[in-house]
PDB file of C-alpha atoms in Angstrom:
ATOM      1  CA  MET A 287    -117.478-100.867 280.159  1.00  0.00           C
ATOM      2  CA  SER A 288    -117.387-100.114 276.464  1.00  0.00           C
ATOM      3  CA  ARG A 289    -116.386 -96.644 275.271  1.00  0.00           C
ATOM      4  CA  LYS A 290    -119.090 -94.706 273.479  1.00  0.00           C
ATOM      5  CA  ARG A 291    -118.220 -94.208 269.801  1.00  0.00           C
ATOM      6  CA  HIS A 292    -119.034 -90.971 268.013  1.00  0.00           C
ATOM      7  CA  PRO A 293    -120.379 -91.177 264.444  1.00  0.00           C
ATOM      8  CA  SER A 294    -117.741 -90.624 261.780  1.00  0.00           C
ATOM      9  CA  PRO A 295    -117.960 -87.381 259.778  1.00  0.00           C
ATOM     10  CA  SER A 296    -119.731 -87.765 256.437  1.00  0.00           C
ATOM     11  CA  VAL A 297    -116.721 -87.202 254.190  1.00  0.00           C
ATOM     12  CA  PRO A 298    -116.180 -89.752 251.418  1.00  0.00           C
ATOM     13  CA  PRO A 299    -112.805 -91.521 251.165  1.00  0.00           C
ATOM     14  CA  LEU A 300    -110.003 -89.374 249.769  1.00  0.00           C
ATOM     15  CA  ARG A 301    -107.088 -90.414 247.597  1.00  0.00           C
ATOM     16  CA  ALA A 302    -103.540 -89.351 248.426  1.00  0.00           C
ATOM     17  CA  VAL A 303    -100.294 -89.867 246.506  1.00  0.00           C
ATOM     18  CA  ALA A 304     -96.619 -88.938 246.797  1.00  0.00           C
ATOM     19  CA  ILE A 305     -94.451 -88.096 243.785  1.00  0.00           C
ATOM     20  CA  ASN A 306     -90.785 -87.101 243.907  1.00  0.00           C
ATOM     21  CA  LEU A 307     -89.262 -85.290 240.946  1.00  0.00           C
ATOM     22  CA  PRO A 308     -85.600 -84.415 240.321  1.00  0.00           C
ATOM     23  CA  GLU A 309     -84.556 -80.885 239.418  1.00  0.00           C
ATOM     24  CA  GLY A 310     -86.073 -80.075 236.045  1.00  0.00           C
ATOM     25  CA  GLY A 311     -88.471 -83.012 236.280  1.00  0.00           C
ATOM     26  CA  ARG A 312     -91.857 -82.626 234.630  1.00  0.00           C
ATOM     27  CA  LEU A 313     -95.338 -84.076 234.766  1.00  0.00           C
ATOM     28  CA  PRO A 314     -96.851 -83.705 231.274  1.00  0.00           C
ATOM     29  CA  ALA A 315    -100.250 -82.155 230.641  1.00  0.00           C
ATOM     30  CA  HIS A 316    -103.055 -84.097 232.289  1.00  0.00           C
ATOM     31  CA  ALA A 317    -106.310 -83.605 234.170  1.00  0.00           C
ATOM     32  CA  HIS A 318    -108.117 -85.408 236.976  1.00  0.00           C
ATOM     33  CA  ASP A 319    -111.727 -86.357 237.625  1.00  0.00           C
ATOM     34  CA  TRP A 320    -111.327 -85.231 241.264  1.00  0.00           C
ATOM     35  CA  ASP A 321    -110.221 -81.920 242.766  1.00  0.00           C
ATOM     36  CA  GLN A 322    -106.539 -81.879 243.740  1.00  0.00           C
ATOM     37  CA  LEU A 323    -104.581 -80.144 246.489  1.00  0.00           C
ATOM     38  CA  ALA A 324    -100.929 -80.397 245.363  1.00  0.00           C
ATOM     39  CA  TYR A 325     -98.534 -79.564 248.201  1.00  0.00           C
ATOM     40  CA  ALA A 326     -94.838 -78.769 247.735  1.00  0.00           C
ATOM     41  CA  ALA A 327     -93.466 -80.484 250.850  1.00  0.00           C
ATOM     42  CA  GLU A 328     -89.955 -79.702 249.631  1.00  0.00           C
ATOM     43  CA  GLY A 329     -88.811 -77.620 246.688  1.00  0.00           C
ATOM     44  CA  VAL A 330     -90.660 -75.282 244.348  1.00  0.00           C
ATOM     45  CA  MET A 331     -92.951 -76.218 241.496  1.00  0.00           C
ATOM     46  CA  SER A 332     -94.395 -74.305 238.601  1.00  0.00           C
ATOM     47  CA  VAL A 333     -97.899 -75.271 237.531  1.00  0.00           C
ATOM     48  CA  MET A 334     -99.069 -74.350 234.042  1.00  0.00           C
ATOM     49  CA  THR A 335    -102.641 -74.360 232.738  1.00  0.00           C
ATOM     50  CA  PRO A 336    -104.189 -72.891 229.564  1.00  0.00           C
ATOM     51  CA  ASP A 337    -105.148 -69.799 231.575  1.00  0.00           C
ATOM     52  CA  GLY A 338    -101.755 -69.059 233.126  1.00  0.00           C
ATOM     53  CA  SER A 339     -99.109 -70.316 235.493  1.00  0.00           C
ATOM     54  CA  TRP A 340     -98.548 -70.431 239.230  1.00  0.00           C
ATOM     55  CA  VAL A 341     -95.341 -70.737 241.234  1.00  0.00           C
ATOM     56  CA  VAL A 342     -95.705 -72.792 244.411  1.00  0.00           C
ATOM     57  CA  PRO A 343     -92.947 -72.256 247.004  1.00  0.00           C
ATOM     58  CA  PRO A 344     -92.356 -74.417 250.107  1.00  0.00           C
ATOM     59  CA  ALA A 345     -95.227 -74.517 252.631  1.00  0.00           C
ATOM     60  CA  ARG A 346     -97.709 -73.667 249.875  1.00  0.00           C
ATOM     61  CA  ALA A 347    -100.059 -75.729 247.747  1.00  0.00           C
ATOM     62  CA  VAL A 348    -101.952 -75.265 244.518  1.00  0.00           C
ATOM     63  CA  TRP A 349    -105.655 -76.022 244.296  1.00  0.00           C
ATOM     64  CA  LEU A 350    -106.528 -77.685 240.971  1.00  0.00           C
ATOM     65  CA  PRO A 351    -110.247 -78.216 240.375  1.00  0.00           C
ATOM     66  CA  ALA A 352    -111.350 -81.326 238.521  1.00  0.00           C
ATOM     67  CA  SER A 353    -110.978 -81.360 234.729  1.00  0.00           C
ATOM     68  CA  VAL A 354    -108.417 -78.513 234.632  1.00  0.00           C
ATOM     69  CA  ALA A 355    -105.561 -79.582 232.358  1.00  0.00           C
ATOM     70  CA  HIS A 356    -102.188 -78.785 233.944  1.00  0.00           C
ATOM     71  CA  ARG A 357     -98.465 -79.419 233.714  1.00  0.00           C
ATOM     72  CA  ILE A 358     -96.005 -79.418 236.622  1.00  0.00           C
ATOM     73  CA  HIS A 359     -92.326 -78.487 236.463  1.00  0.00           C
ATOM     74  CA  ALA A 360     -89.913 -79.038 239.343  1.00  0.00           C
ATOM     75  CA  ASP A 361     -87.687 -76.020 240.013  1.00  0.00           C
ATOM     76  CA  GLY A 362     -85.117 -77.970 242.000  1.00  0.00           C
ATOM     77  CA  ARG A 363     -85.790 -81.323 243.674  1.00  0.00           C
ATOM     78  CA  LEU A 364     -89.506 -81.580 244.412  1.00  0.00           C
ATOM     79  CA  SER A 365     -91.378 -83.642 246.981  1.00  0.00           C
ATOM     80  CA  LEU A 366     -94.991 -83.424 245.830  1.00  0.00           C
ATOM     81  CA  ARG A 367     -97.777 -84.626 248.108  1.00  0.00           C
ATOM     82  CA  SER A 368    -101.301 -84.563 246.691  1.00  0.00           C
ATOM     83  CA  VAL A 369    -104.737 -85.193 248.135  1.00  0.00           C
ATOM     84  CA  PHE A 370    -107.697 -85.747 245.811  1.00  0.00           C
ATOM     85  CA  PHE A 371    -111.267 -84.836 246.769  1.00  0.00           C
ATOM     86  CA  PRO A 372    -114.460 -85.925 244.994  1.00  0.00           C
ATOM     87  CA  PRO A 373    -115.990 -82.877 243.265  1.00  0.00           C
ATOM     88  CA  GLY A 374    -118.339 -80.996 245.566  1.00  0.00           C
ATOM     89  CA  VAL A 375    -116.706 -82.084 248.818  1.00  0.00           C
ATOM     90  CA  VAL A 376    -114.627 -78.908 249.161  1.00  0.00           C
ATOM     91  CA  ALA A 377    -117.018 -75.998 248.744  1.00  0.00           C
ATOM     92  CA  SER A 378    -114.723 -73.459 250.405  1.00  0.00           C
ATOM     93  CA  LEU A 379    -112.213 -73.173 247.561  1.00  0.00           C
ATOM     94  CA  PRO A 380    -113.018 -71.701 244.125  1.00  0.00           C
ATOM     95  CA  ARG A 381    -113.650 -73.603 240.914  1.00  0.00           C
ATOM     96  CA  ARG A 382    -110.432 -72.166 239.530  1.00  0.00           C
ATOM     97  CA  CYS A 383    -106.753 -72.711 240.301  1.00  0.00           C
ATOM     98  CA  CYS A 384    -105.159 -70.817 243.160  1.00  0.00           C
ATOM     99  CA  VAL A 385    -102.169 -70.998 245.508  1.00  0.00           C
ATOM    100  CA  VAL A 386    -102.866 -71.287 249.228  1.00  0.00           C
ATOM    101  CA  GLY A 387    -100.713 -71.188 252.339  1.00  0.00           C
ATOM    102  CA  VAL A 388    -100.352 -74.485 254.220  1.00  0.00           C
ATOM    103  CA  PRO A 389    -100.274 -74.154 258.027  1.00  0.00           C
ATOM    104  CA  PRO A 390     -98.387 -76.793 260.068  1.00  0.00           C
ATOM    105  CA  LEU A 391    -101.470 -78.817 261.059  1.00  0.00           C
ATOM    106  CA  LEU A 392    -102.673 -79.127 257.477  1.00  0.00           C
ATOM    107  CA  ARG A 393     -99.154 -80.088 256.387  1.00  0.00           C
ATOM    108  CA  GLU A 394     -98.997 -82.909 258.924  1.00  0.00           C
ATOM    109  CA  LEU A 395    -102.447 -84.186 257.978  1.00  0.00           C
ATOM    110  CA  VAL A 396    -101.530 -84.278 254.273  1.00  0.00           C
ATOM    111  CA  ILE A 397     -98.305 -86.154 254.992  1.00  0.00           C
ATOM    112  CA  GLU A 398    -100.086 -88.560 257.358  1.00  0.00           C
ATOM    113  CA  LEU A 399    -102.825 -89.289 254.822  1.00  0.00           C
ATOM    114  CA  VAL A 400    -100.264 -89.887 252.070  1.00  0.00           C
ATOM    115  CA  SER A 401     -98.365 -92.320 254.319  1.00  0.00           C
ATOM    116  CA  ARG A 402    -101.420 -94.482 254.995  1.00  0.00           C
ATOM    117  CA  PRO A 403    -102.190 -97.317 252.560  1.00  0.00           C
ATOM    118  CA  PRO A 404    -105.300 -96.750 250.424  1.00  0.00           C
ATOM    119  CA  SER A 405    -106.612-100.103 251.664  1.00  0.00           C
ATOM    120  CA  ASP A 406    -106.901 -98.680 255.187  1.00  0.00           C
ATOM    121  CA  PRO A 407    -110.420 -97.186 255.360  1.00  0.00           C
ATOM    122  CA  GLY A 408    -110.412 -97.072 259.156  1.00  0.00           C
ATOM    123  CA  PRO A 409    -111.985 -94.409 261.392  1.00  0.00           C
ATOM    124  CA  THR A 410    -108.701 -92.530 261.835  1.00  0.00           C
ATOM    125  CA  ARG A 411    -108.373 -92.018 258.107  1.00  0.00           C
ATOM    126  CA  THR A 412    -111.987 -90.838 258.007  1.00  0.00           C
ATOM    127  CA  ARG A 413    -111.377 -88.306 260.770  1.00  0.00           C
ATOM    128  CA  ILE A 414    -108.233 -87.032 259.027  1.00  0.00           C
ATOM    129  CA  ALA A 415    -110.234 -86.525 255.839  1.00  0.00           C
ATOM    130  CA  ALA A 416    -112.961 -84.612 257.676  1.00  0.00           C
ATOM    131  CA  LEU A 417    -110.449 -82.351 259.414  1.00  0.00           C
ATOM    132  CA  LEU A 418    -108.660 -81.706 256.106  1.00  0.00           C
ATOM    133  CA  VAL A 419    -111.898 -80.506 254.532  1.00  0.00           C
ATOM    134  CA  ASP A 420    -112.590 -78.250 257.541  1.00  0.00           C
ATOM    135  CA  LEU A 421    -109.099 -76.730 257.417  1.00  0.00           C
ATOM    136  CA  LEU A 422    -109.338 -75.941 253.706  1.00  0.00           C
ATOM    137  CA  ALA A 423    -112.062 -73.427 254.551  1.00  0.00           C
ATOM    138  CA  GLU A 424    -109.516 -71.407 256.558  1.00  0.00           C
ATOM    139  CA  LEU A 425    -106.785 -71.157 253.936  1.00  0.00           C
ATOM    140  CA  ALA A 426    -105.708 -67.778 252.613  1.00  0.00           C
ATOM    141  CA  GLN A 427    -105.161 -67.483 248.866  1.00  0.00           C
ATOM    142  CA  GLU A 428    -101.899 -65.933 247.678  1.00  0.00           C
ATOM    143  CA  PRO A 429    -101.668 -63.708 244.551  1.00  0.00           C
ATOM    144  CA  LEU A 430     -99.271 -65.878 242.580  1.00  0.00           C
ATOM    145  CA  ILE A 431    -101.042 -66.305 239.248  1.00  0.00           C
ATOM    146  CA  LEU A 432     -99.335 -65.215 236.033  1.00  0.00           C
ATOM    147  CA  PRO A 433    -102.030 -65.085 233.318  1.00  0.00           C
ATOM    148  CA  MET A 434    -100.850 -65.401 229.730  1.00  0.00           C
ATOM    149  CA  PRO A 435    -102.159 -63.110 226.958  1.00  0.00           C
ATOM    150  CA  ARG A 436    -103.635 -64.840 223.901  1.00  0.00           C
ATOM    151  CA  ASP A 437    -102.694 -62.326 221.190  1.00  0.00           C
ATOM    152  CA  SER A 438     -99.761 -63.831 219.263  1.00  0.00           C
ATOM    153  CA  ARG A 439     -97.540 -60.741 219.550  1.00  0.00           C
ATOM    154  CA  ALA A 440     -98.280 -60.149 223.234  1.00  0.00           C
ATOM    155  CA  ARG A 441     -97.771 -63.839 223.926  1.00  0.00           C
ATOM    156  CA  ARG A 442     -94.415 -63.777 222.127  1.00  0.00           C
ATOM    157  CA  LEU A 443     -93.372 -60.840 224.283  1.00  0.00           C
ATOM    158  CA  ALA A 444     -94.511 -62.694 227.401  1.00  0.00           C
ATOM    159  CA  GLN A 445     -92.481 -65.760 226.413  1.00  0.00           C
ATOM    160  CA  LEU A 446     -89.369 -63.678 225.712  1.00  0.00           C
ATOM    161  CA  LEU A 447     -89.623 -61.995 229.097  1.00  0.00           C
ATOM    162  CA  ALA A 448     -90.210 -65.326 230.820  1.00  0.00           C
ATOM    163  CA  ALA A 449     -86.889 -66.486 229.383  1.00  0.00           C
ATOM    164  CA  HIS A 450     -85.171 -63.220 230.393  1.00  0.00           C
ATOM    165  CA  PRO A 451     -86.998 -61.739 233.409  1.00  0.00           C
ATOM    166  CA  GLY A 452     -84.142 -59.314 234.117  1.00  0.00           C
ATOM    167  CA  ASP A 453     -84.458 -57.576 230.747  1.00  0.00           C
ATOM    168  CA  ARG A 454     -85.275 -53.915 231.437  1.00  0.00           C
ATOM    169  CA  ARG A 455     -86.318 -52.814 227.964  1.00  0.00           C
ATOM    170  CA  SER A 456     -89.369 -50.578 227.885  1.00  0.00           C
ATOM    171  CA  LEU A 457     -92.687 -51.509 226.326  1.00  0.00           C
ATOM    172  CA  GLU A 458     -91.874 -49.205 223.404  1.00  0.00           C
ATOM    173  CA  GLU A 459     -88.607 -51.065 222.757  1.00  0.00           C
ATOM    174  CA  TRP A 460     -90.300 -54.442 223.037  1.00  0.00           C
ATOM    175  CA  ALA A 461     -93.077 -53.296 220.707  1.00  0.00           C
ATOM    176  CA  ARG A 462     -90.554 -52.669 217.939  1.00  0.00           C
ATOM    177  CA  HIS A 463     -89.021 -56.085 218.595  1.00  0.00           C
ATOM    178  CA  VAL A 464     -92.292 -58.042 218.254  1.00  0.00           C
ATOM    179  CA  GLY A 465     -93.824 -55.886 215.507  1.00  0.00           C
ATOM    180  CA  ALA A 466     -96.753 -54.289 217.309  1.00  0.00           C
ATOM    181  CA  SER A 467     -97.581 -50.869 218.662  1.00  0.00           C
ATOM    182  CA  PRO A 468     -97.198 -50.212 222.409  1.00  0.00           C
ATOM    183  CA  ARG A 469    -100.911 -49.422 222.591  1.00  0.00           C
ATOM    184  CA  THR A 470    -101.859 -52.745 220.982  1.00  0.00           C
ATOM    185  CA  LEU A 471     -99.648 -54.691 223.385  1.00  0.00           C
ATOM    186  CA  GLN A 472    -100.896 -52.793 226.409  1.00  0.00           C
ATOM    187  CA  ARG A 473    -104.489 -53.402 225.355  1.00  0.00           C
ATOM    188  CA  SER A 474    -103.829 -57.130 224.845  1.00  0.00           C
ATOM    189  CA  PHE A 475    -102.181 -57.575 228.236  1.00  0.00           C
ATOM    190  CA  ARG A 476    -104.935 -55.712 230.030  1.00  0.00           C
ATOM    191  CA  ALA A 477    -107.836 -57.387 228.226  1.00  0.00           C
ATOM    192  CA  GLU A 478    -106.463 -60.930 228.154  1.00  0.00           C
ATOM    193  CA  SER A 479    -104.472 -61.201 231.387  1.00  0.00           C
ATOM    194  CA  GLY A 480    -106.299 -58.678 233.543  1.00  0.00           C
ATOM    195  CA  MET A 481    -103.019 -56.809 234.101  1.00  0.00           C
ATOM    196  CA  GLY A 482    -101.266 -53.939 232.370  1.00  0.00           C
ATOM    197  CA  PHE A 483     -97.843 -54.688 230.926  1.00  0.00           C
ATOM    198  CA  ARG A 484     -95.934 -53.201 233.861  1.00  0.00           C
ATOM    199  CA  GLN A 485     -97.946 -55.151 236.428  1.00  0.00           C
ATOM    200  CA  TRP A 486     -97.616 -58.353 234.387  1.00  0.00           C
ATOM    201  CA  ARG A 487     -93.835 -57.978 234.191  1.00  0.00           C
ATOM    202  CA  GLN A 488     -93.669 -57.369 237.934  1.00  0.00           C
ATOM    203  CA  GLN A 489     -95.651 -60.553 238.534  1.00  0.00           C
ATOM    204  CA  LEU A 490     -93.300 -62.469 236.239  1.00  0.00           C
ATOM    205  CA  ARG A 491     -90.309 -61.156 238.179  1.00  0.00           C
ATOM    206  CA  LEU A 492     -91.964 -62.173 241.428  1.00  0.00           C
ATOM    207  CA  HIS A 493     -92.445 -65.705 240.097  1.00  0.00           C
ATOM    208  CA  ARG A 494     -88.800 -65.996 239.134  1.00  0.00           C
ATOM    209  CA  ALA A 495     -87.655 -64.442 242.399  1.00  0.00           C
ATOM    210  CA  LEU A 496     -89.587 -66.999 244.447  1.00  0.00           C
ATOM    211  CA  VAL A 497     -87.839 -69.836 242.622  1.00  0.00           C
ATOM    212  CA  LEU A 498     -84.416 -68.278 243.216  1.00  0.00           C
ATOM    213  CA  LEU A 499     -85.104 -67.436 246.861  1.00  0.00           C
ATOM    214  CA  ALA A 500     -86.296 -70.968 247.572  1.00  0.00           C
ATOM    215  CA  ALA A 501     -82.971 -72.185 246.154  1.00  0.00           C
ATOM    216  CA  ARG A 502     -81.284 -69.989 248.838  1.00  0.00           C
ATOM    217  CA  SER A 503     -79.917 -67.385 246.446  1.00  0.00           C
ATOM    218  CA  PRO A 504     -79.015 -64.132 248.284  1.00  0.00           C
ATOM    219  CA  VAL A 505     -81.620 -61.387 248.066  1.00  0.00           C
ATOM    220  CA  THR A 506     -79.122 -58.986 246.443  1.00  0.00           C
ATOM    221  CA  GLN A 507     -78.352 -61.488 243.687  1.00  0.00           C
ATOM    222  CA  VAL A 508     -82.031 -62.253 243.140  1.00  0.00           C
ATOM    223  CA  ALA A 509     -82.900 -58.556 242.850  1.00  0.00           C
ATOM    224  CA  LEU A 510     -80.356 -58.065 240.066  1.00  0.00           C
ATOM    225  CA  GLN A 511     -81.314 -61.254 238.243  1.00  0.00           C
ATOM    226  CA  VAL A 512     -84.960 -60.262 237.983  1.00  0.00           C
ATOM    227  CA  GLY A 513     -84.280 -56.716 236.816  1.00  0.00           C
ATOM    228  CA  TYR A 514     -84.225 -54.492 239.894  1.00  0.00           C
ATOM    229  CA  GLU A 515     -81.515 -51.887 240.305  1.00  0.00           C
ATOM    230  CA  SER A 516     -81.245 -52.342 244.069  1.00  0.00           C
ATOM    231  CA  PRO A 517     -82.213 -54.872 246.760  1.00  0.00           C
ATOM    232  CA  SER A 518     -84.339 -52.231 248.488  1.00  0.00           C
ATOM    233  CA  ALA A 519     -86.459 -51.710 245.367  1.00  0.00           C
ATOM    234  CA  PHE A 520     -86.915 -55.460 245.040  1.00  0.00           C
ATOM    235  CA  VAL A 521     -87.870 -55.911 248.716  1.00  0.00           C
ATOM    236  CA  ALA A 522     -90.366 -53.044 248.422  1.00  0.00           C
ATOM    237  CA  MET A 523     -92.009 -54.785 245.442  1.00  0.00           C
ATOM    238  CA  PHE A 524     -92.026 -58.119 247.285  1.00  0.00           C
ATOM    239  CA  ARG A 525     -93.588 -56.583 250.392  1.00  0.00           C
ATOM    240  CA  LYS A 526     -96.258 -54.818 248.339  1.00  0.00           C
ATOM    241  CA  ALA A 527     -97.144 -58.034 246.483  1.00  0.00           C
ATOM    242  CA  LEU A 528     -97.067 -60.512 249.372  1.00  0.00           C
ATOM    243  CA  GLY A 529     -97.356 -58.356 252.467  1.00  0.00           C
ATOM    244  CA  THR A 530     -93.999 -59.211 253.997  1.00  0.00           C
ATOM    245  CA  THR A 531     -90.259 -59.401 253.305  1.00  0.00           C
ATOM    246  CA  PRO A 532     -88.633 -62.343 251.478  1.00  0.00           C
ATOM    247  CA  GLY A 533     -87.067 -63.650 254.688  1.00  0.00           C
ATOM    248  CA  ARG A 534     -90.306 -63.630 256.633  1.00  0.00           C
ATOM    249  CA  TYR A 535     -92.253 -65.089 253.740  1.00  0.00           C
ATOM    250  CA  PHE A 536     -90.010 -68.138 253.625  1.00  0.00           C
ATOM    251  CA  SER A 537     -89.734 -68.443 257.404  1.00  0.00           C
ATOM    252  CA  ARG A 538     -93.328 -69.665 257.318  1.00  0.00           C
ATOM    253  CA  SER A 539     -91.944 -72.913 255.938  1.00  0.00           C
ATOM    254  CA  ASN A 540     -89.719 -73.151 259.059  1.00  0.00           C
ATOM    255  CA  ARG A 541     -86.526 -73.992 257.230  1.00  0.00           C
ATOM    256  CA  LEU A 542     -85.684 -74.365 253.597  1.00  0.00           C
ATOM    257  CA  PRO A 543     -84.144 -77.597 252.273  1.00  0.00           C
ATOM    258  CA  GLY A 544     -80.717 -77.922 253.832  1.00  0.00           C
ATOM    259  CA  GLY A 545     -81.812 -76.217 257.055  1.00  0.00           C
ATOM    260  CA  LYS A 546     -80.805 -72.698 256.051  1.00  0.00           C
ATOM    261  CA  ARG A 547     -82.908 -69.606 256.616  1.00  0.00           C
ATOM    262  CA  LEU A 548     -83.073 -66.660 254.274  1.00  0.00           C
ATOM    263  CA  GLU A 549     -81.588 -63.471 255.663  1.00  0.00           C
TER     264      GLU A 549
END
């Protein structure tokens, strides 16, 4: 007696690729015709676009809509696993870049799809693709964007702070350094990045902290490196931004590379 076959879900074939980058490795600016879900299976990556940058820790992915030019930098050794979707297939995610959490089932489906040869268009691959699209509708976005101001003086300040996130100089001190008034800089940050200077600097520090924490740096050391006077002040900022402590945030990825948990 033959087994009754169910019709395959109407999801077109997806593309999936694996790229491994060494510490400091880079993918130069490029864009794709298809939407991309870029998953950091191991390591941390920074993704830069004309509108800003995103940091993508372990167990997270960045959603890159078609035609968005982007660069990728590996902060440590990076195992990048990407799935590409024809435009219009994923209606649940926005037409702008964002970072999303990757639950275990989605992680396994991405890895399984990447491991299958593109020449295998069988029903299992089709079902994996359909389930991937369904799961994307359930993903929570994480507030990890760092928009860049366009004004030349505000942008110079942003670049200087990106190189030295622990610098505690006030906006007034920085204003003298870059040759603009504090009011002008504040106005530029707010109008062009959607954040006031203080909030923007906090977001920058959060970006840098995520890279350091993923590399298993102690929380106390990270707090000092990104400009906080005490670990408790840093943890309070982290909890306010991401809703949990650094240790719990990274425990969602089970274990960091090397099998060590953050404390």
